[in-house]
CSV table of C-alpha atoms in Angstrom, one decimal:
chain,number,residue,atom,x,y,z
A,110,UNK,CA,84.9,116.2,91.6
A,111,UNK,CA,87.1,113.5,89.8
A,112,UNK,CA,87.2,110.2,91.6
A,113,UNK,CA,91.0,110.3,91.6
A,114,UNK,CA,91.0,113.5,93.6
A,115,UNK,CA,87.8,112.8,95.6
A,116,UNK,CA,88.7,109.5,97.1
A,117,UNK,CA,92.5,109.6,97.4
A,118,UNK,CA,92.5,110.9,100.9
A,119,UNK,CA,90.0,108.4,101.9
A,120,UNK,CA,92.7,105.6,101.7
A,121,UNK,CA,94.1,104.7,105.0
A,122,UNK,CA,94.6,107.1,108.0
A,123,UNK,CA,96.4,110.3,108.7
A,124,UNK,CA,99.2,110.0,111.4
A,125,UNK,CA,100.3,112.9,113.7
A,126,UNK,CA,103.6,113.4,115.5
A,127,UNK,CA,103.9,112.9,119.3
A,128,UNK,CA,103.7,116.6,120.1
A,129,UNK,CA,101.2,118.8,122.0
A,130,UNK,CA,99.3,121.5,120.2
A,131,UNK,CA,101.6,124.1,121.8
A,132,UNK,CA,104.8,122.4,120.6
A,133,UNK,CA,106.4,122.4,117.1
A,134,UNK,CA,109.7,121.3,115.6
A,135,UNK,CA,111.7,122.8,112.7
A,136,UNK,CA,114.3,120.8,110.9
A,137,UNK,CA,116.8,122.5,108.6
A,138,UNK,CA,119.6,120.9,106.6
A,139,UNK,CA,122.6,123.3,106.8
A,140,UNK,CA,125.0,121.5,104.6
A,141,UNK,CA,128.2,119.7,105.4
A,142,UNK,CA,126.1,116.9,107.1
A,143,UNK,CA,124.7,119.3,109.7
A,144,UNK,CA,121.0,119.0,110.6
A,145,UNK,CA,119.6,121.7,112.9
A,146,UNK,CA,116.5,120.8,114.9
A,147,UNK,CA,114.8,123.7,116.6
A,148,UNK,CA,112.1,123.2,119.3
A,149,UNK,CA,109.3,125.8,119.6
A,150,UNK,CA,106.7,126.4,122.3
A,151,UNK,CA,103.8,128.7,122.3
A,152,UNK,CA,103.7,131.3,125.0
A,153,UNK,CA,100.7,132.7,127.0
A,154,UNK,CA,99.9,135.0,124.0
A,155,UNK,CA,100.0,132.1,121.5
A,156,UNK,CA,103.2,133.4,120.0
A,157,UNK,CA,105.8,130.7,118.9
A,158,UNK,CA,109.2,131.1,120.4
A,159,UNK,CA,112.3,128.8,120.1
A,160,UNK,CA,113.3,127.0,123.2
A,161,UNK,CA,116.5,125.2,122.1
A,162,UNK,CA,118.4,124.0,119.0
A,163,UNK,CA,120.0,120.6,118.7
A,164,UNK,CA,122.6,120.4,115.9
A,165,UNK,CA,123.6,117.0,114.6
A,166,UNK,CA,126.7,116.7,112.5
A,167,UNK,CA,127.2,113.5,110.5
A,168,UNK,CA,130.5,111.8,111.2
A,169,UNK,CA,132.9,110.9,108.4
A,170,UNK,CA,133.6,107.3,107.7
A,171,UNK,CA,131.8,104.1,108.5
A,172,UNK,CA,130.8,103.3,112.1
A,173,UNK,CA,131.4,106.9,113.4
A,174,UNK,CA,129.3,108.6,116.1
A,175,UNK,CA,127.4,111.7,115.1
A,176,UNK,CA,128.4,115.0,116.8
A,177,UNK,CA,125.5,116.5,118.8
A,178,UNK,CA,125.5,120.1,120.1
A,179,UNK,CA,122.7,121.7,122.2
A,180,UNK,CA,122.1,125.4,122.4
A,181,UNK,CA,119.4,126.6,125.0
A,182,UNK,CA,117.7,129.7,123.6
A,183,UNK,CA,115.2,130.3,126.3
A,184,UNK,CA,116.5,129.7,129.8
A,185,UNK,CA,113.0,130.2,131.3
A,186,UNK,CA,111.5,127.3,129.3
A,187,UNK,CA,112.9,124.8,131.8
A,188,UNK,CA,115.0,122.6,129.3
A,189,UNK,CA,118.4,121.4,129.9
A,190,UNK,CA,120.7,119.8,127.3
A,191,UNK,CA,119.8,116.2,128.4
A,192,UNK,CA,116.1,116.9,128.1
A,193,UNK,CA,116.6,118.6,124.7
A,194,UNK,CA,118.3,115.5,123.3
A,195,UNK,CA,115.6,113.2,124.8
A,196,UNK,CA,112.8,115.3,123.2
A,197,UNK,CA,114.4,115.3,119.8
A,198,UNK,CA,114.9,111.6,120.0
A,199,UNK,CA,111.1,111.2,120.8
A,200,UNK,CA,110.1,112.9,117.6
A,201,UNK,CA,113.0,111.9,115.2
A,202,UNK,CA,114.9,108.8,114.5
A,203,UNK,CA,117.8,107.6,112.3
A,204,UNK,CA,119.2,111.0,111.5
A,205,UNK,CA,121.4,111.0,108.4
A,206,UNK,CA,120.7,107.2,107.8
A,207,UNK,CA,121.0,107.5,104.7
A,208,UNK,CA,122.9,110.9,104.5
A,209,UNK,CA,120.4,113.8,104.5
A,210,UNK,CA,117.5,111.8,105.8
A,211,UNK,CA,115.6,111.9,109.0
A,212,UNK,CA,112.7,109.8,110.3
A,213,UNK,CA,109.7,111.7,111.7
A,214,UNK,CA,108.0,109.5,114.5
A,215,UNK,CA,104.3,109.0,114.5
A,216,UNK,CA,102.3,109.2,117.7
A,217,UNK,CA,100.8,105.7,117.1
A,218,UNK,CA,102.2,102.3,116.0
A,219,UNK,CA,100.2,99.6,114.2
A,220,UNK,CA,99.8,95.9,114.3
A,221,UNK,CA,98.0,94.2,111.5
A,222,UNK,CA,96.2,90.8,111.3
A,223,UNK,CA,98.0,87.8,109.8
A,224,UNK,CA,98.8,88.4,106.1
A,225,UNK,CA,98.4,92.1,106.2
A,226,UNK,CA,101.1,94.9,105.7
A,227,UNK,CA,101.4,98.5,106.6
A,228,UNK,CA,102.4,101.1,104.0
A,229,UNK,CA,103.9,104.3,105.3
A,230,UNK,CA,103.9,107.2,102.8
A,231,UNK,CA,103.5,111.0,102.6
A,232,UNK,CA,100.1,112.7,102.9
A,233,UNK,CA,98.3,112.3,99.6
A,234,UNK,CA,97.0,115.3,97.6
A,235,UNK,CA,99.0,117.9,99.7
A,236,UNK,CA,99.8,120.6,97.2
A,237,UNK,CA,101.5,122.9,99.7
A,238,UNK,CA,104.9,124.1,98.7
A,239,UNK,CA,107.7,123.8,99.5
A,240,UNK,CA,107.6,120.2,100.0
A,241,UNK,CA,110.3,117.6,100.9
A,242,UNK,CA,110.7,114.1,99.5
A,243,UNK,CA,109.2,111.4,101.7
A,244,UNK,CA,110.2,107.7,101.2
A,245,UNK,CA,107.4,105.2,101.0
A,246,UNK,CA,107.9,101.8,102.8
A,247,UNK,CA,105.8,98.7,103.2
A,248,UNK,CA,106.4,96.6,106.4
A,249,UNK,CA,105.0,93.2,107.4
A,250,UNK,CA,103.5,94.5,110.6
A,251,UNK,CA,101.6,91.3,111.4
A,252,UNK,CA,104.9,89.9,112.9
A,253,UNK,CA,107.5,92.7,112.9
A,254,UNK,CA,107.0,95.5,115.8
A,255,UNK,CA,107.7,98.4,113.5
A,256,UNK,CA,107.7,102.0,115.1
A,257,UNK,CA,105.9,104.3,112.9
A,258,UNK,CA,108.1,106.8,111.1
A,259,UNK,CA,108.0,108.8,107.9
A,260,UNK,CA,111.5,109.3,106.4
A,261,UNK,CA,112.1,112.5,104.6
A,262,UNK,CA,115.1,113.5,102.6
A,263,UNK,CA,116.5,117.0,103.2
A,264,UNK,CA,119.0,118.6,100.9
A,265,UNK,CA,121.1,121.7,101.9
A,266,UNK,CA,118.8,124.7,102.7
A,267,UNK,CA,115.7,122.5,103.0
A,268,UNK,CA,113.4,123.3,105.9
A,269,UNK,CA,110.4,121.3,107.1
A,270,UNK,CA,108.2,121.9,110.1
A,271,UNK,CA,106.3,119.5,112.4
A,272,UNK,CA,103.4,120.7,114.5
A,273,UNK,CA,101.2,118.7,116.9
A,274,UNK,CA,98.0,119.5,115.0
A,275,UNK,CA,99.3,118.6,111.6
A,276,UNK,CA,99.7,115.2,110.0
A,277,UNK,CA,103.2,114.0,109.0
A,278,UNK,CA,102.1,111.1,106.9
A,279,UNK,CA,99.6,108.6,105.9
A,280,UNK,CA,99.3,104.8,106.6
A,281,UNK,CA,97.3,102.2,104.7
A,282,UNK,CA,96.9,98.5,105.2
A,283,UNK,CA,97.1,96.1,102.3
A,284,UNK,CA,96.8,92.2,102.2
A,285,UNK,CA,99.9,90.3,101.4
A,286,UNK,CA,98.8,88.3,98.4
A,287,UNK,CA,99.8,87.9,94.8
A,288,UNK,CA,98.0,90.1,92.3
A,289,UNK,CA,97.6,88.6,88.9
A,290,UNK,CA,97.5,90.8,85.9
A,291,UNK,CA,96.0,89.5,82.7
A,292,UNK,CA,95.5,91.0,79.2
A,293,UNK,CA,91.8,92.0,78.8
A,294,UNK,CA,89.7,90.3,76.1
A,295,UNK,CA,88.0,92.2,73.4
A,296,UNK,CA,84.6,91.7,75.1
A,297,UNK,CA,86.1,93.3,78.3
A,298,UNK,CA,87.6,96.2,76.4
A,299,UNK,CA,84.2,96.9,74.8
A,300,UNK,CA,82.4,96.6,78.1
A,301,UNK,CA,84.9,99.1,79.7
A,302,UNK,CA,84.5,101.6,76.8
A,303,UNK,CA,80.7,101.3,77.0
A,304,UNK,CA,80.6,101.8,80.8
A,305,UNK,CA,83.0,104.7,80.6
A,306,UNK,CA,80.9,106.5,77.9
A,307,UNK,CA,77.8,105.8,80.0
A,308,UNK,CA,79.4,107.3,83.1
A,309,UNK,CA,80.5,110.4,81.2
A,310,UNK,CA,76.9,111.0,80.0
A,311,UNK,CA,75.5,110.6,83.5
A,312,UNK,CA,78.2,112.8,85.0
A,313,UNK,CA,77.4,115.6,82.6
A,314,UNK,CA,73.7,115.3,83.2
A,315,UNK,CA,74.3,115.5,86.9
A,316,UNK,CA,76.6,118.5,86.7
A,317,UNK,CA,76.0,121.6,88.8
A,318,UNK,CA,77.3,125.0,88.7
A,319,UNK,CA,78.4,126.9,91.7
A,320,UNK,CA,77.7,130.6,92.3
A,321,UNK,CA,81.4,131.3,91.5
A,322,UNK,CA,81.1,129.7,88.0
A,323,UNK,CA,82.6,126.4,88.8
A,324,UNK,CA,81.2,123.1,87.5
A,325,UNK,CA,81.0,119.8,89.5
A,326,UNK,CA,79.3,116.6,89.5
A,327,UNK,CA,78.0,114.4,92.3
A,328,UNK,CA,77.5,111.3,90.0
A,329,UNK,CA,80.6,109.3,91.3
A,330,UNK,CA,79.6,109.9,94.9
A,331,UNK,CA,76.0,109.1,94.4
A,332,UNK,CA,76.7,105.8,92.6
A,333,UNK,CA,79.2,105.0,95.3
A,334,UNK,CA,76.4,105.1,97.9
A,335,UNK,CA,74.2,103.1,95.6
A,336,UNK,CA,76.7,100.3,95.2
A,337,UNK,CA,77.7,100.3,98.9
A,338,UNK,CA,74.0,100.0,99.9
A,339,UNK,CA,73.6,97.0,97.6
A,340,UNK,CA,71.2,98.8,95.3
A,341,UNK,CA,73.6,98.4,92.3
A,342,UNK,CA,74.1,95.4,90.2
A,343,UNK,CA,77.3,94.6,92.2
A,344,UNK,CA,79.1,93.4,89.1
A,345,UNK,CA,82.6,94.6,88.2
A,346,UNK,CA,83.3,95.8,84.7
A,347,UNK,CA,84.5,92.5,83.6
């Protein structure tokens, strides 16, 4: 495996929504500033059925109040209009701020040590389609009490689903310090080129073929363990 693929999802932590495993939510942008949020529950047979729909229509002009309409689809599920609005508010935030966006709330909030920030982003290396755009934000969570949310952008016709057992985003923690970038010297360039060529040779020699004909190498992972255990030279490329 390539390091860029193998280690990307080891960065930070996956965040899940505040839903039970038998609950799920579907969000659909219906155009004209209307966002439909459907709440599903799993029945005794494990089949998913809609309990209610909350439609939020964006108001025109600055400072207006959005229009919210609730439709109960399953009278036996035990939800009323007030409960439906409360549940939607528990899993979403800031609907249509900016227009077409909605925040998906995480089940956990984070406080970082002094000088550390939290980065909120989409799940890395998730090739599933269709996918909606997710904004990436960085917040100084050592002093600001930020509620975890992942803001997605929905265009007309877009649909996204949220389930209790599936992550909605990823967080990572970074130090708030200046990063200085300098031009490499010729010696550093040569050392990088030599190290890169050496890693290619070792990677090829460690290559294995699966029974399906695929070729992969454990060289990066093996060397990672060596350096983490202190058996390597511990020296950076430069």
